[in-house]
Amino acid sequence: MSKRRFYFITKYFAIPYFFILLQKIIPWLLAIFWLLFISGCIDGFFFAPIDYQQADAVKIMYIHVPAAIISLFSYLVLFVHSCIYIIWRIKLALLIAYNSAILGFVFTALTLITGSLWGKPMWGTWWIWDPRLTAEFILLCIYGGYIMLYNLNNISAREGAQYLAIIGFVNIPIIHYSVYWWQSLHQQPTLFKFSQPSITLNMLMPLLFMLLAFIFLYLSLLALRLRNNILQDYSEHNWLYKNLHLNQ
Amino acid sequence: MLYFEIINLYRQRALYMQNIACYLLVLIIFPMLLPVEDLILLPKLASPIVWFITSIIFIFNINNFFSAAQKSFLSHYILASQSLYRLIIHKIISQWLFCALPLLLCLPLLIPLYNITFEHVIVLILVLAMATIIFSIIDCLMAIIFLHITTNNMLAIFIVFPFYLPIIIFGVGVHNYVDLVSANTFMLNAILFIQLPFCVLFGKIILKSQYNLKNIHNI
């Protein structure tokens, strides 16, 4: 009974099955991403109204907010797969965690860069040691530390990197609630709160489009990286050639 | 057990003396580097400088937590089914005694060197005492993660410093007796009391897992 109950987990983490799944979903993920991204860009940059205080600078929001949400989401993926690896020792979970960390690093850097570009005209400074900004910077360092530790190519270092990811998860609620807990220059959440979103519908729609586009971008990049890793690591295996319709 | 830990660290006292020497050198040399017209800034710079050097010393101290001699001792300890919780707590206490306490005792030097008040030094000692315990806890956890890895200090800085940042930010905000009952100090207290049980529990799990890995893969 217990074997049957966890059958979907073992099936999901079986690398040949996962590789076939990746081959099937990558074109769809990329197609949906481009569709959402183009419509979000057109709606956001050409049709959405400008802010009465921030003028055109508000358009950075359509990149900054989705990138920030994805930077947290990829850490969640990293955390969950690190836990799975620590508990069940599944190699695919390790691959997903590592690739998620690399994407998380890129999205966090993008968040900090776009935030800095937005901060200069609005706050008058590129950077300030504000709680939200500091917590996001700490997230970038944790991603960087995880990647460096993982790449030491030592089984103990890889194990340590997973524990580091689990310890670093404490930073995620701090990032989200920092604007409530401390006096912060950064504004409070607009989308992810218990009450209605405090943004007009004309601006909300392109923001949601861009958010969905970034989610699909993250998923497609993750899938592409995983496929490449599997191709590298399992190049000697017969099942890989069979699935690629090639003769070994 | 704590006694043996202290004896063990006493044998490596040269390492800790090096820390103190480095700390004193920076404290003494820094006022000499400032131009005479900027000496008025010294009292304001004292606290950030002390925080900065202390955090750097603690980061470089990570490799001393489980030195080569202690790793073999660790396997004996695990084989004898001794409590790993106790081991972690004793490590934190002994490291704090050898690494933080001498630095705190040197702080009164700031009164003549940086022209600051006695009140300021007392507040700095109290807040640093609390913060260095938190640093020791973080160091202990990271040292367990790095147990079988020959780390370079660059990697340690990159991984550990982010965890120090909030503590430094809260700590630097405390300037006088009034600040001692402010939100910054309460945050430091909260971090300390949440972190200690978490570190001990989680540290034991990682230590056991790293030890098992060593046996399986013969690292």
Tab-separated table of C-alpha atoms in Angstrom:
chain	number	residue	atom	x	y	z
A	1	MET	CA	0.000	0.000	0.000
A	2	SER	CA	2.739	2.429	0.999
A	3	LYS	CA	4.645	1.601	-2.213
A	4	ARG	CA	1.560	2.414	-4.272
A	5	ARG	CA	1.002	5.631	-2.361
A	6	PHE	CA	4.457	6.951	-3.299
A	7	TYR	CA	4.444	5.500	-6.797
A	8	PHE	CA	3.928	8.927	-8.411
A	9	ILE	CA	7.034	10.221	-6.615
A	10	THR	CA	9.238	7.383	-7.829
A	11	LYS	CA	7.791	7.745	-11.322
A	12	TYR	CA	8.351	11.512	-11.338
A	13	PHE	CA	11.937	11.121	-10.188
A	14	ALA	CA	12.864	8.283	-12.551
A	15	ILE	CA	15.296	10.004	-14.915
A	16	PRO	CA	14.257	8.255	-18.193
A	17	TYR	CA	10.592	9.077	-17.514
A	18	PHE	CA	11.499	12.639	-16.539
A	19	PHE	CA	13.595	13.076	-19.697
A	20	ILE	CA	10.653	12.059	-21.920
A	21	LEU	CA	8.446	14.472	-19.973
A	22	LEU	CA	10.979	17.274	-20.502
A	23	GLN	CA	11.188	16.578	-24.236
A	24	LYS	CA	7.425	16.908	-24.481
A	25	ILE	CA	6.874	20.003	-22.358
A	26	ILE	CA	9.807	22.269	-23.355
A	27	PRO	CA	8.285	23.504	-26.690
A	28	TRP	CA	4.933	24.165	-24.963
A	29	LEU	CA	6.562	26.059	-22.090
A	30	LEU	CA	8.558	28.228	-24.492
A	31	ALA	CA	5.519	28.914	-26.685
A	32	ILE	CA	3.377	29.960	-23.709
A	33	PHE	CA	6.218	32.132	-22.370
A	34	TRP	CA	6.636	34.047	-25.651
A	35	LEU	CA	2.864	34.525	-25.993
A	36	LEU	CA	2.511	35.901	-22.457
A	37	PHE	CA	5.715	37.940	-22.633
A	38	ILE	CA	4.832	39.683	-25.915
A	39	SER	CA	1.265	40.469	-24.799
A	40	GLY	CA	2.509	41.629	-21.361
A	41	CYS	CA	5.158	43.888	-22.948
A	42	ILE	CA	2.707	45.424	-25.436
A	43	ASP	CA	0.042	45.970	-22.771
A	44	GLY	CA	2.488	47.192	-20.124
A	45	PHE	CA	4.779	49.415	-22.144
A	46	PHE	CA	2.297	50.864	-24.677
A	47	PHE	CA	-1.236	50.768	-23.217
A	48	ALA	CA	-0.917	50.842	-19.405
A	49	PRO	CA	-1.253	54.342	-17.906
A	50	ILE	CA	1.737	56.076	-16.342
A	51	ASP	CA	1.823	56.870	-12.629
A	52	TYR	CA	0.969	60.447	-11.610
A	53	GLN	CA	4.028	60.658	-9.337
A	54	GLN	CA	6.546	58.280	-10.921
A	55	ALA	CA	5.707	58.986	-14.589
A	56	ASP	CA	7.398	56.501	-16.974
A	57	ALA	CA	9.719	55.087	-14.274
A	58	VAL	CA	6.792	52.962	-13.077
A	59	LYS	CA	7.235	50.721	-16.135
A	60	ILE	CA	10.276	49.100	-14.456
A	61	MET	CA	7.655	47.433	-12.227
A	62	TYR	CA	6.737	45.038	-15.082
A	63	ILE	CA	10.222	43.509	-14.881
A	64	HIS	CA	11.135	44.140	-11.229
A	65	VAL	CA	8.057	42.659	-9.498
A	66	PRO	CA	7.904	39.371	-11.512
A	67	ALA	CA	11.698	38.912	-11.161
A	68	ALA	CA	11.432	39.428	-7.379
A	69	ILE	CA	8.580	36.910	-7.082
A	70	ILE	CA	10.483	34.339	-9.183
A	71	SER	CA	13.620	34.863	-7.059
A	72	LEU	CA	11.595	33.739	-4.026
A	73	PHE	CA	9.757	31.002	-5.920
A	74	SER	CA	13.014	29.447	-7.145
A	75	TYR	CA	14.268	29.362	-3.559
A	76	LEU	CA	11.108	27.494	-2.592
A	77	VAL	CA	11.871	24.951	-5.345
A	78	LEU	CA	15.481	24.750	-4.128
A	79	PHE	CA	14.368	24.226	-0.528
A	80	VAL	CA	11.804	21.522	-1.337
A	81	HIS	CA	14.221	19.572	-3.558
A	82	SER	CA	17.056	19.905	-1.043
A	83	CYS	CA	14.749	18.380	1.588
A	84	ILE	CA	13.768	15.597	-0.846
A	85	TYR	CA	17.450	14.879	-1.535
A	86	ILE	CA	18.352	14.842	2.148
A	87	ILE	CA	15.462	12.489	2.992
A	88	TRP	CA	15.276	10.156	-0.038
A	89	ARG	CA	18.690	10.675	-1.719
A	90	ILE	CA	17.142	11.111	-5.169
A	91	LYS	CA	19.723	12.368	-7.683
A	92	LEU	CA	17.192	14.201	-9.838
A	93	ALA	CA	16.142	16.296	-6.821
A	94	LEU	CA	19.782	17.379	-6.499
A	95	LEU	CA	19.872	18.403	-10.166
A	96	ILE	CA	16.615	20.359	-9.854
A	97	ALA	CA	17.856	22.089	-6.692
A	98	TYR	CA	21.159	23.118	-8.296
A	99	ASN	CA	19.583	24.411	-11.500
A	100	SER	CA	16.928	26.247	-9.547
A	101	ALA	CA	19.696	27.923	-7.527
A	102	ILE	CA	21.421	29.138	-10.700
A	103	LEU	CA	18.165	30.571	-12.070
A	104	GLY	CA	17.350	32.029	-8.653
A	105	PHE	CA	20.738	33.767	-8.609
A	106	VAL	CA	20.046	35.326	-12.022
A	107	PHE	CA	16.522	36.477	-11.093
A	108	THR	CA	17.692	37.868	-7.732
A	109	ALA	CA	20.474	39.806	-9.480
A	110	LEU	CA	17.886	41.078	-11.987
A	111	THR	CA	15.634	42.136	-9.094
A	112	LEU	CA	18.452	44.061	-7.406
A	113	ILE	CA	19.580	45.732	-10.655
A	114	THR	CA	16.075	46.803	-11.721
A	115	GLY	CA	15.291	47.854	-8.132
A	116	SER	CA	18.425	49.969	-8.118
A	117	LEU	CA	17.469	51.560	-11.460
A	118	TRP	CA	13.999	52.291	-10.063
A	119	GLY	CA	15.386	53.537	-6.742
A	120	LYS	CA	17.600	56.253	-8.233
A	121	PRO	CA	14.776	58.425	-9.664
A	122	MET	CA	12.301	57.614	-6.841
A	123	TRP	CA	14.411	57.540	-3.655
A	124	GLY	CA	17.390	59.514	-4.955
A	125	THR	CA	19.848	56.676	-4.341
A	126	TRP	CA	20.987	53.517	-6.143
A	127	TRP	CA	21.276	51.540	-2.902
A	128	ILE	CA	20.323	51.816	0.745
A	129	TRP	CA	20.669	49.254	3.565
A	130	ASP	CA	16.897	49.001	3.843
A	131	PRO	CA	15.525	45.745	5.407
A	132	ARG	CA	13.902	44.539	2.163
A	133	LEU	CA	16.970	45.338	0.049
A	134	THR	CA	19.359	43.836	2.589
A	135	ALA	CA	17.300	40.635	2.838
A	136	GLU	CA	17.235	40.332	-0.967
A	137	PHE	CA	21.015	40.887	-1.057
A	138	ILE	CA	21.421	38.132	1.555
A	139	LEU	CA	19.334	35.865	-0.710
A	140	LEU	CA	21.746	36.593	-3.591
A	141	CYS	CA	24.713	35.692	-1.365
A	142	ILE	CA	23.025	32.466	-0.230
A	143	TYR	CA	22.406	31.471	-3.851
A	144	GLY	CA	26.038	32.323	-4.663
A	145	GLY	CA	27.320	30.370	-1.671
A	146	TYR	CA	25.171	27.365	-2.583
A	147	ILE	CA	26.459	27.359	-6.179
A	148	MET	CA	30.097	27.712	-5.084
A	149	LEU	CA	29.751	24.981	-2.479
A	150	TYR	CA	28.003	22.637	-4.920
A	151	ASN	CA	30.705	23.150	-7.545
A	152	LEU	CA	33.482	22.018	-5.196
A	153	ASN	CA	32.826	18.546	-6.673
A	154	ASN	CA	33.006	16.809	-3.362
A	155	ILE	CA	30.114	14.660	-2.119
A	156	SER	CA	30.375	16.215	1.312
A	157	ALA	CA	30.270	19.729	-0.176
A	158	ARG	CA	27.135	18.861	-2.155
A	159	GLU	CA	25.526	17.530	0.987
A	160	GLY	CA	26.596	20.687	2.830
A	161	ALA	CA	25.127	22.844	0.068
A	162	GLN	CA	21.722	21.187	0.594
A	163	TYR	CA	21.879	21.915	4.305
A	164	LEU	CA	22.873	25.498	3.540
A	165	ALA	CA	19.797	25.810	1.310
A	166	ILE	CA	17.595	24.492	4.124
A	167	ILE	CA	19.126	26.880	6.682
A	168	GLY	CA	18.859	29.795	4.237
A	169	PHE	CA	15.110	29.264	3.886
A	170	VAL	CA	14.712	31.290	7.078
A	171	ASN	CA	15.433	34.351	4.912
A	172	ILE	CA	12.338	33.900	2.703
A	173	PRO	CA	9.638	34.954	5.224
A	174	ILE	CA	11.993	37.736	6.358
A	175	ILE	CA	12.097	39.112	2.793
A	176	HIS	CA	8.319	39.033	2.480
A	177	TYR	CA	7.468	40.475	5.897
A	178	SER	CA	10.429	42.903	6.217
A	179	VAL	CA	8.289	45.791	4.937
A	180	TYR	CA	5.717	45.134	7.712
A	181	TRP	CA	8.167	44.420	10.540
A	182	TRP	CA	10.547	47.363	10.054
A	183	GLN	CA	10.393	50.981	8.981
A	184	SER	CA	11.249	50.536	5.337
A	185	LEU	CA	11.725	52.825	2.353
A	186	HIS	CA	10.402	50.009	0.168
A	187	GLN	CA	6.639	50.038	-0.375
A	188	GLN	CA	4.381	47.332	1.108
A	189	PRO	CA	3.169	44.422	-1.102
A	190	THR	CA	0.687	45.303	-3.839
A	191	LEU	CA	-0.275	41.811	-5.017
A	192	PHE	CA	0.465	39.212	-2.330
A	193	LYS	CA	-1.612	40.381	0.632
A	194	PHE	CA	-4.860	39.353	2.270
A	195	SER	CA	-6.898	42.333	1.025
A	196	GLN	CA	-7.564	43.355	-2.591
A	197	PRO	CA	-4.564	44.356	-4.760
A	198	SER	CA	-3.888	48.090	-4.308
A	199	ILE	CA	-3.291	48.778	-7.997
A	200	THR	CA	-5.602	49.857	-10.775
A	201	LEU	CA	-6.867	47.164	-13.175
A	202	ASN	CA	-5.146	48.827	-16.161
A	203	MET	CA	-1.797	48.296	-14.495
A	204	LEU	CA	-2.677	45.020	-12.786
A	205	MET	CA	-3.453	43.116	-16.002
A	206	PRO	CA	-0.052	43.632	-17.706
A	207	LEU	CA	1.648	42.934	-14.385
A	208	LEU	CA	-0.155	39.594	-14.108
A	209	PHE	CA	0.721	38.791	-17.732
A	210	MET	CA	4.379	39.515	-17.044
A	211	LEU	CA	4.278	37.512	-13.821
A	212	LEU	CA	2.887	34.490	-15.671
A	213	ALA	CA	5.434	35.033	-18.453
A	214	PHE	CA	8.279	35.019	-15.917
A	215	ILE	CA	6.909	31.844	-14.294
A	216	PHE	CA	6.933	30.131	-17.694
A	217	LEU	CA	10.377	31.567	-18.445
A	218	TYR	CA	11.668	30.087	-15.178
A	219	LEU	CA	10.049	26.706	-15.897
A	220	SER	CA	11.320	26.560	-19.477
A	221	LEU	CA	14.875	27.560	-18.499
A	222	LEU	CA	14.810	25.006	-15.691
A	223	ALA	CA	13.578	22.328	-18.091
A	224	LEU	CA	16.224	23.232	-20.695
A	225	ARG	CA	19.032	23.165	-18.141
A	226	LEU	CA	17.810	19.848	-16.726
A	227	ARG	CA	17.646	18.321	-20.197
A	228	ASN	CA	21.214	19.443	-20.884
A	229	ASN	CA	22.419	18.041	-17.565
A	230	ILE	CA	20.761	14.701	-18.221
A	231	LEU	CA	22.269	14.601	-21.732
A	232	GLN	CA	25.704	15.283	-20.231
A	233	ASP	CA	25.472	12.851	-17.319
A	234	TYR	CA	23.752	9.934	-19.107
A	235	SER	CA	25.385	10.121	-22.540
A	236	GLU	CA	26.463	6.462	-22.199
A	237	HIS	CA	22.979	5.113	-21.524
A	238	ASN	CA	20.915	3.269	-24.159
A	239	TRP	CA	17.543	4.653	-23.113
A	240	LEU	CA	18.754	8.180	-23.911
A	241	TYR	CA	19.550	7.304	-27.529
A	242	LYS	CA	16.257	5.467	-27.861
A	243	ASN	CA	14.365	8.554	-26.681
A	244	LEU	CA	16.321	10.845	-28.980
A	245	HIS	CA	15.554	8.451	-31.883
A	246	LEU	CA	19.268	8.013	-32.546
A	247	ASN	CA	21.410	4.922	-32.913
A	248	GLN	CA	24.237	4.545	-30.406
B	1	MET	CA	33.797	17.722	28.414
B	2	LEU	CA	33.915	21.535	28.398
B	3	TYR	CA	37.194	21.310	30.297
B	4	PHE	CA	38.720	19.119	27.557
B	5	GLU	CA	37.469	21.477	24.877
B	6	ILE	CA	39.117	24.400	26.639
B	7	ILE	CA	42.361	22.461	27.079
B	8	ASN	CA	42.258	21.570	23.382
B	9	LEU	CA	41.804	25.207	22.369
B	10	TYR	CA	44.483	26.299	24.824
B	11	ARG	CA	46.934	24.103	22.913
B	12	GLN	CA	46.111	26.112	19.779
B	13	ARG	CA	46.356	29.441	21.577
B	14	ALA	CA	48.735	30.850	18.930
B	15	LEU	CA	45.799	31.018	16.482
B	16	TYR	CA	43.686	33.030	18.908
B	17	MET	CA	46.602	35.269	19.857
B	18	GLN	CA	46.927	36.053	16.158
B	19	ASN	CA	43.273	37.169	16.135
B	20	ILE	CA	43.810	39.465	19.105
B	21	ALA	CA	46.980	40.914	17.584
B	22	CYS	CA	45.199	41.631	14.313
B	23	TYR	CA	42.281	43.222	16.200
B	24	LEU	CA	44.544	45.479	18.256
B	25	LEU	CA	46.625	46.465	15.242
B	26	VAL	CA	43.578	47.659	13.308
B	27	LEU	CA	42.194	49.506	16.340
B	28	ILE	CA	45.506	51.271	16.961
B	29	ILE	CA	46.498	51.987	13.361
B	30	PHE	CA	43.145	53.269	12.106
B	31	PRO	CA	43.165	56.612	14.031
B	32	MET	CA	46.677	57.265	12.668
B	33	LEU	CA	45.430	57.005	9.093
B	34	LEU	CA	42.843	59.772	9.499
B	35	PRO	CA	43.865	63.354	8.664
B	36	VAL	CA	43.968	65.692	11.683
B	37	GLU	CA	40.884	67.683	10.579
B	38	ASP	CA	38.807	64.441	10.472
B	39	LEU	CA	39.775	63.245	13.963
B	40	ILE	CA	36.491	64.664	15.226
B	41	LEU	CA	34.805	61.735	13.416
B	42	LEU	CA	36.667	59.101	15.467
B	43	PRO	CA	34.014	58.600	18.201
B	44	LYS	CA	31.408	57.928	15.489
B	45	LEU	CA	33.688	55.531	13.598
B	46	ALA	CA	34.676	53.465	16.656
B	47	SER	CA	31.574	51.281	16.771
B	48	PRO	CA	31.430	50.347	13.029
B	49	ILE	CA	35.183	49.562	13.019
B	50	VAL	CA	34.868	47.267	16.033
B	51	TRP	CA	31.888	45.481	14.467
B	52	PHE	CA	33.684	45.069	11.172
B	53	ILE	CA	36.892	43.607	12.625
B	54	THR	CA	34.984	41.351	15.011
B	55	SER	CA	32.896	39.890	12.192
B	56	ILE	CA	35.978	39.353	9.996
B	57	ILE	CA	37.810	37.592	12.859
B	58	PHE	CA	34.813	35.337	13.466
B	59	ILE	CA	34.555	34.432	9.777
B	60	PHE	CA	38.234	33.451	9.646
B	61	ASN	CA	37.765	31.471	12.841
B	62	ILE	CA	35.413	28.933	11.230
B	63	ASN	CA	38.252	26.598	10.237
B	64	ASN	CA	39.371	26.392	13.886
B	65	PHE	CA	36.063	24.951	15.081
B	66	PHE	CA	36.788	21.395	13.988
B	67	SER	CA	40.517	21.301	13.380
B	68	ALA	CA	42.243	18.159	12.020
B	69	ALA	CA	43.057	16.852	15.504
B	70	GLN	CA	39.470	17.293	16.652
B	71	LYS	CA	37.988	15.431	13.671
B	72	SER	CA	39.499	12.134	14.839
B	73	PHE	CA	38.309	12.946	18.339
B	74	LEU	CA	34.849	13.455	16.864
B	75	SER	CA	34.660	9.906	15.497
B	76	HIS	CA	35.578	8.517	18.929
B	77	TYR	CA	32.890	10.693	20.412
B	78	ILE	CA	30.208	9.469	18.002
B	79	LEU	CA	31.258	5.812	18.394
B	80	ALA	CA	31.007	6.155	22.181
B	81	SER	CA	27.365	7.318	21.709
B	82	GLN	CA	27.957	10.558	23.574
B	83	SER	CA	25.421	13.358	23.279
B	84	LEU	CA	26.102	15.445	20.190
B	85	TYR	CA	23.904	18.235	21.573
B	86	ARG	CA	26.330	18.625	24.444
B	87	LEU	CA	29.293	18.583	22.082
B	88	ILE	CA	27.826	21.430	19.997
B	89	ILE	CA	26.973	23.547	23.049
B	90	HIS	CA	30.444	23.019	24.502
B	91	LYS	CA	32.062	23.932	21.190
B	92	ILE	CA	30.083	27.186	21.074
B	93	ILE	CA	30.957	28.080	24.686
B	94	SER	CA	34.655	27.285	24.329
B	95	GLN	CA	34.988	29.124	21.018
B	96	TRP	CA	33.261	32.149	22.494
B	97	LEU	CA	35.603	32.090	25.489
B	98	PHE	CA	38.704	31.961	23.293
B	99	CYS	CA	37.630	34.082	20.356
B	100	ALA	CA	35.177	36.688	21.675
B	101	LEU	CA	36.064	37.253	25.302
B	102	PRO	CA	39.602	38.609	24.660
B	103	LEU	CA	38.206	40.984	22.027
B	104	LEU	CA	35.598	42.266	24.489
B	105	LEU	CA	38.237	42.737	27.175
B	106	CYS	CA	40.285	44.893	24.783
B	107	LEU	CA	37.380	47.282	24.157
B	108	PRO	CA	38.154	49.753	27.006
B	109	LEU	CA	41.162	50.712	24.861
B	110	LEU	CA	38.701	52.641	22.718
B	111	ILE	CA	38.283	55.318	25.423
B	112	PRO	CA	41.723	56.895	24.945
B	113	LEU	CA	42.200	55.845	21.294
B	114	TYR	CA	38.845	56.943	19.898
B	115	ASN	CA	37.882	59.553	22.468
B	116	ILE	CA	34.572	57.876	23.354
B	117	THR	CA	32.713	57.830	26.665
B	118	PHE	CA	32.766	55.016	29.221
B	119	GLU	CA	28.994	54.629	28.768
B	120	HIS	CA	29.471	54.007	25.042
B	121	VAL	CA	32.090	51.310	25.722
B	122	ILE	CA	29.870	49.517	28.246
B	123	VAL	CA	26.970	49.501	25.774
B	124	LEU	CA	29.287	48.279	23.014
B	125	ILE	CA	30.594	45.457	25.238
B	126	LEU	CA	27.074	44.336	26.187
B	127	VAL	CA	25.768	44.330	22.615
B	128	LEU	CA	28.924	42.734	21.204
B	129	ALA	CA	28.791	40.040	23.885
B	130	MET	CA	25.310	39.100	22.701
B	131	ALA	CA	26.208	39.380	19.018
B	132	THR	CA	29.390	37.313	19.341
B	133	ILE	CA	27.369	34.470	20.851
B	134	ILE	CA	25.172	34.610	17.737
B	135	PHE	CA	28.292	34.710	15.535
B	136	SER	CA	29.663	31.648	17.363
B	137	ILE	CA	26.392	29.783	16.803
B	138	ILE	CA	26.396	30.615	13.076
B	139	ASP	CA	30.094	29.660	12.861
B	140	CYS	CA	29.417	26.338	14.563
B	141	LEU	CA	26.659	25.452	12.110
B	142	MET	CA	28.778	26.469	9.120
B	143	ALA	CA	31.826	24.617	10.497
B	144	ILE	CA	29.717	21.459	10.659
B	145	ILE	CA	28.655	21.987	7.026
B	146	PHE	CA	32.332	22.483	6.037
B	147	LEU	CA	33.439	19.499	8.148
B	148	HIS	CA	35.019	17.418	5.369
B	149	ILE	CA	35.650	20.233	2.935
B	150	THR	CA	38.985	21.967	2.700
B	151	THR	CA	37.463	25.426	2.340
B	152	ASN	CA	39.284	28.530	1.352
B	153	ASN	CA	38.436	31.648	3.344
B	154	MET	CA	36.884	33.354	0.305
B	155	LEU	CA	34.123	30.749	0.210
B	156	ALA	CA	33.592	31.065	3.953
B	157	ILE	CA	33.203	34.848	3.621
B	158	PHE	CA	30.709	34.473	0.804
B	159	ILE	CA	28.592	31.941	2.656
B	160	VAL	CA	28.802	33.151	6.246
B	161	PHE	CA	28.827	36.938	5.888
B	162	PRO	CA	25.189	37.185	4.663
B	163	PHE	CA	24.077	35.523	7.890
B	164	TYR	CA	26.096	38.077	9.891
B	165	LEU	CA	24.624	41.094	8.095
B	166	PRO	CA	21.335	41.448	10.034
B	167	ILE	CA	23.188	41.090	13.339
B	168	ILE	CA	25.697	43.782	12.359
B	169	ILE	CA	22.877	46.081	11.202
B	170	PHE	CA	20.943	45.659	14.473
B	171	GLY	CA	24.098	45.870	16.582
B	172	VAL	CA	25.527	49.035	15.038
B	173	GLY	CA	22.181	50.759	15.743
B	174	VAL	CA	22.702	50.528	19.528
B	175	HIS	CA	24.632	53.582	20.776
B	176	ASN	CA	23.669	54.367	24.390
B	177	TYR	CA	21.845	53.096	27.499
B	178	VAL	CA	18.481	54.191	26.036
B	179	ASP	CA	19.104	52.078	22.927
B	180	LEU	CA	19.664	49.038	25.149
B	181	VAL	CA	15.877	48.737	25.529
B	182	SER	CA	15.171	49.501	21.873
B	183	ALA	CA	13.863	47.336	19.037
B	184	ASN	CA	17.412	46.590	17.836
B	185	THR	CA	18.418	44.900	21.097
B	186	PHE	CA	15.143	42.987	21.279
B	187	MET	CA	15.735	41.737	17.733
B	188	LEU	CA	19.232	40.542	18.707
B	189	ASN	CA	17.752	38.774	21.746
B	190	ALA	CA	15.060	37.176	19.613
B	191	ILE	CA	17.606	35.966	17.040
B	192	LEU	CA	19.767	34.513	19.829
B	193	PHE	CA	16.934	32.640	21.542
B	194	ILE	CA	15.484	31.287	18.309
B	195	GLN	CA	18.857	30.387	16.837
B	196	LEU	CA	20.365	28.505	19.774
B	197	PRO	CA	17.913	25.544	19.946
B	198	PHE	CA	17.611	25.498	16.152
B	199	CYS	CA	21.397	25.358	15.742
B	200	VAL	CA	21.820	22.613	18.318
B	201	LEU	CA	19.040	20.457	16.842
B	202	PHE	CA	19.962	21.002	13.221
B	203	GLY	CA	23.708	20.865	13.930
B	204	LYS	CA	23.335	17.408	15.426
B	205	ILE	CA	21.496	16.147	12.317
B	206	ILE	CA	24.121	17.576	9.930
B	207	LEU	CA	27.017	16.330	12.063
B	208	LYS	CA	25.604	12.795	12.078
B	209	SER	CA	24.929	12.900	8.350
B	210	GLN	CA	28.410	14.272	7.519
B	211	TYR	CA	29.984	11.608	9.726
B	212	ASN	CA	27.993	8.841	7.997
B	213	LEU	CA	28.987	10.232	4.586
B	214	LYS	CA	32.611	10.100	5.630
B	215	ASN	CA	32.270	6.428	6.506
B	216	ILE	CA	30.356	5.513	3.345
B	217	HIS	CA	32.538	7.378	0.831
B	218	ASN	CA	35.757	7.300	2.874
B	219	ILE	CA	36.368	11.040	2.339
